[in-house]
Amino acid sequence: IQKAEWRSLTIAVKTLKEPIRHATDEIEELLREIAIWKTLRHPNIVMFLGASSRPDMGLMLLMEYMPSGSLQQYLTTRLKINARESWKIALDISSAMAFLHSCSPPVIHGDLQPENILFNSFGDAKIGDFGLSKYVRATPPSSGSAQKHVRYLAPEILLWMSVSLKSDVYAFGMILLDLFTKGPKHSDYLKVAKGSAKIPVDDCKNSYAKEVVLKCIEADIKKRASFVDIVNDIEVFNNREKCTIV
């Protein structure tokens, strides 16, 4: 990602990976993804501003600049858990996802993970990279980063490569667990997918967060919560906390 100036705005620029510059099918698929992204307007979704092409650079994606880093960086560098801040981030993410899933047709993110959740200068969390991560130029992932990515993949994706709205819900549940624990712990996620191992949900000491996490990571897809339910649960909890403080 590069920082740039465009029409008096500070923006972020992402460049395509080298191998697909001349791959017609992949470029057409990318353009379809862009066509979806440019129509999405929500306060918790990174705004897509346009695309540009140069012979020496290839296709570049122009988007809202997010100066305060990613949720991945937040999880890595924080010293302690701030429950109020964690709920704020969770509400930002779930509100954006509820919006995406309410579109007609619904928009599946498909790659919801801390690296794709970014913060603006006000501390608002916003979701980016709608299926675009495989197109953006990057260094090959290390085994550690690949393991972190797998953590957010629902069992049905790991076992059958089946992606749905509820796969996004599962990913959110794992992110919420990260927010209320001291960061992700590596597990054998294939064993988790097969039911022979469990996610360490008991590491979450916030009982209400744990309850929401369990609703999100149900093995039975039909039993998983919707993002509308999740937003409602978080807002109910926040209102209850405000009443308690008063």
Tab-separated table of C-alpha atoms in Angstrom:
chain	number	residue	atom	x	y	z
A	1	ILE	CA	0.000	0.000	0.000
A	2	GLN	CA	1.322	3.424	-0.926
A	3	LYS	CA	0.277	6.840	0.329
A	4	ALA	CA	-0.459	9.369	-2.419
A	5	GLU	CA	-2.124	12.701	-3.155
A	6	TRP	CA	-5.137	12.742	-5.492
A	7	ARG	CA	-7.424	15.731	-6.124
A	8	SER	CA	-6.109	17.392	-2.938
A	9	LEU	CA	-6.893	14.246	-0.942
A	10	THR	CA	-4.506	11.900	0.827
A	11	ILE	CA	-5.356	8.431	-0.459
A	12	ALA	CA	-4.085	4.846	-0.353
A	13	VAL	CA	-2.993	3.107	-3.559
A	14	LYS	CA	-2.853	-0.667	-4.012
A	15	THR	CA	-1.122	-2.201	-7.014
A	16	LEU	CA	-1.927	-5.488	-8.732
A	17	LYS	CA	0.321	-8.493	-8.418
A	18	GLU	CA	2.687	-8.842	-11.356
A	19	PRO	CA	1.435	-12.220	-12.706
A	20	ILE	CA	-2.153	-11.145	-13.389
A	21	ARG	CA	-1.532	-7.949	-15.317
A	22	HIS	CA	-2.077	-9.838	-18.556
A	23	ALA	CA	-4.420	-12.571	-17.246
A	24	THR	CA	-7.708	-11.571	-18.891
A	25	ASP	CA	-9.991	-13.826	-16.823
A	26	GLU	CA	-8.573	-12.651	-13.503
A	27	ILE	CA	-8.679	-9.004	-14.528
A	28	GLU	CA	-12.337	-9.392	-15.529
A	29	GLU	CA	-13.075	-10.983	-12.145
A	30	LEU	CA	-11.250	-8.150	-10.405
A	31	LEU	CA	-13.265	-5.571	-12.330
A	32	ARG	CA	-16.465	-7.285	-11.164
A	33	GLU	CA	-15.224	-7.019	-7.559
A	34	ILE	CA	-14.449	-3.338	-8.105
A	35	ALA	CA	-17.899	-2.760	-9.618
A	36	ILE	CA	-19.428	-4.041	-6.367
A	37	TRP	CA	-17.080	-2.135	-4.074
A	38	LYS	CA	-17.616	1.238	-5.759
A	39	THR	CA	-21.367	1.074	-5.005
A	40	LEU	CA	-20.893	0.423	-1.276
A	41	ARG	CA	-21.257	3.466	0.957
A	42	HIS	CA	-21.189	2.925	4.705
A	43	PRO	CA	-19.313	4.750	7.502
A	44	ASN	CA	-17.516	1.519	8.435
A	45	ILE	CA	-16.463	0.470	4.926
A	46	VAL	CA	-13.249	1.784	3.376
A	47	MET	CA	-14.364	4.000	0.493
A	48	PHE	CA	-13.303	2.987	-3.006
A	49	LEU	CA	-12.366	6.087	-4.994
A	50	GLY	CA	-11.398	4.725	-8.384
A	51	ALA	CA	-8.817	2.868	-10.452
A	52	SER	CA	-5.904	4.035	-12.544
A	53	SER	CA	-3.496	2.382	-14.962
A	54	ARG	CA	0.093	3.159	-15.959
A	55	PRO	CA	2.377	1.169	-18.291
A	56	ASP	CA	5.079	0.943	-15.629
A	57	MET	CA	2.713	0.176	-12.726
A	58	GLY	CA	-0.244	-1.705	-14.164
A	59	LEU	CA	-3.698	-1.340	-12.603
A	60	MET	CA	-3.836	0.595	-9.338
A	61	LEU	CA	-6.746	0.811	-6.903
A	62	LEU	CA	-7.391	4.160	-5.228
A	63	MET	CA	-9.109	4.157	-1.857
A	64	GLU	CA	-9.658	6.045	1.358
A	65	TYR	CA	-6.457	6.450	3.355
A	66	MET	CA	-6.590	4.857	6.797
A	67	PRO	CA	-3.708	6.344	8.824
A	68	SER	CA	-4.074	4.441	12.087
A	69	GLY	CA	-3.145	0.955	10.932
A	70	SER	CA	-4.964	-2.356	10.994
A	71	LEU	CA	-6.708	-4.394	13.647
A	72	GLN	CA	-3.881	-6.905	13.269
A	73	GLN	CA	-1.428	-4.238	14.427
A	74	TYR	CA	-3.770	-3.260	17.264
A	75	LEU	CA	-3.994	-6.858	18.495
A	76	THR	CA	-0.222	-7.278	18.279
A	77	THR	CA	0.784	-4.089	20.088
A	78	ARG	CA	-1.863	-3.549	22.772
A	79	LEU	CA	-0.770	-4.072	26.349
A	80	LYS	CA	-4.148	-4.817	27.927
A	81	ILE	CA	-7.764	-5.431	27.001
A	82	ASN	CA	-10.027	-2.393	27.037
A	83	ALA	CA	-13.552	-3.842	26.986
A	84	ARG	CA	-15.258	-0.612	25.948
A	85	GLU	CA	-12.846	-0.129	23.049
A	86	SER	CA	-13.236	-3.772	22.018
A	87	TRP	CA	-17.037	-3.455	21.919
A	88	LYS	CA	-16.724	-0.260	19.873
A	89	ILE	CA	-14.559	-2.057	17.290
A	90	ALA	CA	-16.913	-5.050	17.286
A	91	LEU	CA	-19.924	-2.808	16.662
A	92	ASP	CA	-18.140	-0.994	13.820
A	93	ILE	CA	-17.303	-4.295	12.111
A	94	SER	CA	-20.686	-5.944	12.642
A	95	SER	CA	-22.573	-2.834	11.465
A	96	ALA	CA	-20.620	-2.836	8.202
A	97	MET	CA	-21.157	-6.562	7.746
A	98	ALA	CA	-24.895	-6.259	8.462
A	99	PHE	CA	-25.025	-3.625	5.719
A	100	LEU	CA	-23.151	-5.855	3.242
A	101	HIS	CA	-25.378	-8.836	3.957
A	102	SER	CA	-28.517	-6.692	3.555
A	103	CYS	CA	-27.565	-5.577	0.031
A	104	SER	CA	-29.512	-6.962	-2.919
A	105	PRO	CA	-27.963	-9.328	-3.759
A	106	PRO	CA	-26.110	-9.816	-0.461
A	107	VAL	CA	-22.364	-9.133	-0.536
A	108	ILE	CA	-20.143	-11.813	0.995
A	109	HIS	CA	-16.813	-10.400	2.115
A	110	GLY	CA	-15.083	-13.781	2.071
A	111	ASP	CA	-11.820	-12.612	3.641
A	112	LEU	CA	-12.783	-11.002	6.938
A	113	GLN	CA	-9.688	-10.950	9.151
A	114	PRO	CA	-7.816	-8.381	11.282
A	115	GLU	CA	-5.471	-7.367	8.439
A	116	ASN	CA	-8.494	-6.208	6.412
A	117	ILE	CA	-9.958	-4.064	9.198
A	118	LEU	CA	-8.412	-0.590	9.246
A	119	PHE	CA	-8.661	2.470	11.492
A	120	ASN	CA	-9.101	6.100	10.510
A	121	SER	CA	-7.692	9.021	12.502
A	122	PHE	CA	-10.785	9.055	14.754
A	123	GLY	CA	-10.378	5.409	15.766
A	124	ASP	CA	-13.302	4.156	13.682
A	125	ALA	CA	-12.852	0.636	12.336
A	126	LYS	CA	-13.581	0.116	8.642
A	127	ILE	CA	-13.656	-2.988	6.467
A	128	GLY	CA	-11.721	-3.198	3.216
A	129	ASP	CA	-10.484	-5.682	0.594
A	130	PHE	CA	-13.687	-7.234	-0.719
A	131	GLY	CA	-12.205	-10.370	-2.222
A	132	LEU	CA	-9.305	-8.289	-3.528
A	133	SER	CA	-6.515	-9.682	-1.354
A	134	LYS	CA	-5.435	-12.265	-3.935
A	135	TYR	CA	-4.979	-9.544	-6.555
A	136	VAL	CA	-2.894	-7.056	-4.607
A	137	ARG	CA	0.890	-7.200	-4.923
A	138	ALA	CA	2.463	-8.552	-1.767
A	139	THR	CA	5.368	-10.617	-0.520
A	140	PRO	CA	4.695	-14.359	-0.127
A	141	PRO	CA	3.054	-15.071	3.251
A	142	SER	CA	5.149	-16.677	5.953
A	143	SER	CA	3.915	-19.896	7.536
A	144	GLY	CA	2.979	-17.862	10.621
A	145	SER	CA	0.837	-15.379	8.703
A	146	ALA	CA	-0.789	-18.197	6.729
A	147	GLN	CA	-1.704	-19.896	10.019
A	148	LYS	CA	-3.229	-16.644	11.286
A	149	HIS	CA	-5.296	-16.357	8.118
A	150	VAL	CA	-6.607	-19.929	8.438
A	151	ARG	CA	-7.854	-19.088	11.930
A	152	TYR	CA	-10.640	-16.956	10.425
A	153	LEU	CA	-11.814	-19.534	7.882
A	154	ALA	CA	-15.045	-21.325	8.775
A	155	PRO	CA	-15.001	-25.152	8.905
A	156	GLU	CA	-17.071	-25.392	5.719
A	157	ILE	CA	-14.403	-23.441	3.839
A	158	LEU	CA	-11.538	-25.586	5.128
A	159	LEU	CA	-13.379	-28.842	4.437
A	160	TRP	CA	-15.448	-28.144	1.337
A	161	MET	CA	-14.385	-24.705	0.047
A	162	SER	CA	-17.979	-23.584	0.594
A	163	VAL	CA	-18.306	-19.836	1.226
A	164	SER	CA	-21.521	-18.217	2.444
A	165	LEU	CA	-22.861	-15.314	4.488
A	166	LYS	CA	-22.413	-17.462	7.587
A	167	SER	CA	-18.709	-17.897	6.783
A	168	ASP	CA	-18.350	-14.159	7.386
A	169	VAL	CA	-20.174	-14.589	10.706
A	170	TYR	CA	-17.698	-17.282	11.768
A	171	ALA	CA	-14.764	-15.020	10.886
A	172	PHE	CA	-16.288	-12.217	12.954
A	173	GLY	CA	-16.688	-14.583	15.912
A	174	MET	CA	-12.980	-15.372	15.808
A	175	ILE	CA	-12.134	-11.667	15.569
A	176	LEU	CA	-14.364	-10.957	18.576
A	177	LEU	CA	-12.554	-13.698	20.489
A	178	ASP	CA	-9.246	-12.009	19.636
A	179	LEU	CA	-10.562	-8.680	20.913
A	180	PHE	CA	-11.418	-10.120	24.326
A	181	THR	CA	-8.369	-12.333	24.835
A	182	LYS	CA	-4.663	-11.616	24.726
A	183	GLY	CA	-4.501	-12.279	21.009
A	184	PRO	CA	-4.977	-15.346	18.820
A	185	LYS	CA	-3.602	-18.690	19.966
A	186	HIS	CA	-2.595	-21.100	17.231
A	187	SER	CA	-4.569	-24.335	17.006
A	188	ASP	CA	-4.929	-27.128	14.489
A	189	TYR	CA	-7.847	-25.513	12.678
A	190	LEU	CA	-8.367	-28.499	10.394
A	191	LYS	CA	-9.004	-30.609	13.510
A	192	VAL	CA	-11.370	-27.887	14.729
A	193	ALA	CA	-13.191	-28.035	11.388
A	194	LYS	CA	-13.520	-31.814	11.679
A	195	GLY	CA	-14.783	-31.543	15.254
A	196	SER	CA	-11.818	-33.309	16.885
A	197	ALA	CA	-10.515	-30.122	18.530
A	198	LYS	CA	-12.142	-27.003	19.959
A	199	ILE	CA	-11.527	-23.278	19.802
A	200	PRO	CA	-10.318	-22.094	23.268
A	201	VAL	CA	-13.394	-19.952	23.910
A	202	ASP	CA	-12.930	-20.247	27.676
A	203	ASP	CA	-9.928	-17.920	27.344
A	204	CYS	CA	-12.514	-15.162	26.940
A	205	LYS	CA	-13.268	-13.894	30.454
A	206	ASN	CA	-15.981	-11.466	29.325
A	207	SER	CA	-19.115	-13.594	29.646
A	208	TYR	CA	-21.226	-11.540	27.237
A	209	ALA	CA	-18.509	-11.539	24.567
A	210	LYS	CA	-18.109	-15.284	25.016
A	211	GLU	CA	-21.851	-15.723	24.493
A	212	VAL	CA	-21.736	-13.776	21.214
A	213	VAL	CA	-18.630	-15.664	20.051
A	214	LEU	CA	-20.368	-19.001	20.588
A	215	LYS	CA	-23.347	-17.828	18.521
A	216	CYS	CA	-20.966	-16.959	15.683
A	217	ILE	CA	-18.781	-20.070	15.537
A	218	GLU	CA	-21.508	-22.729	15.691
A	219	ALA	CA	-20.424	-25.749	13.636
A	220	ASP	CA	-23.980	-25.972	12.288
A	221	ILE	CA	-24.222	-23.102	9.796
A	222	LYS	CA	-27.985	-22.810	10.268
A	223	LYS	CA	-27.519	-22.118	13.985
A	224	ARG	CA	-25.065	-19.262	13.520
A	225	ALA	CA	-26.291	-15.769	14.281
A	226	SER	CA	-26.899	-13.174	11.581
A	227	PHE	CA	-25.121	-9.825	11.677
A	228	VAL	CA	-28.447	-8.129	12.385
A	229	ASP	CA	-28.690	-10.290	15.526
A	230	ILE	CA	-25.080	-9.549	16.441
A	231	VAL	CA	-25.498	-5.772	16.100
A	232	ASN	CA	-28.622	-5.978	18.244
A	233	ASP	CA	-26.820	-8.056	20.906
A	234	ILE	CA	-23.952	-5.559	21.108
A	235	GLU	CA	-26.267	-2.548	21.258
A	236	VAL	CA	-28.367	-4.189	23.987
A	237	PHE	CA	-25.192	-4.837	25.978
A	238	ASN	CA	-23.927	-1.271	25.451
A	239	ASN	CA	-27.263	0.188	26.586
A	240	ARG	CA	-27.251	-2.065	29.628
A	241	GLU	CA	-23.740	-0.879	30.514
A	242	LYS	CA	-24.783	2.778	30.179
A	243	CYS	CA	-27.721	2.192	32.519
A	244	THR	CA	-25.404	0.483	35.017
A	245	ILE	CA	-22.986	3.431	34.953
A	246	VAL	CA	-25.841	5.906	35.487
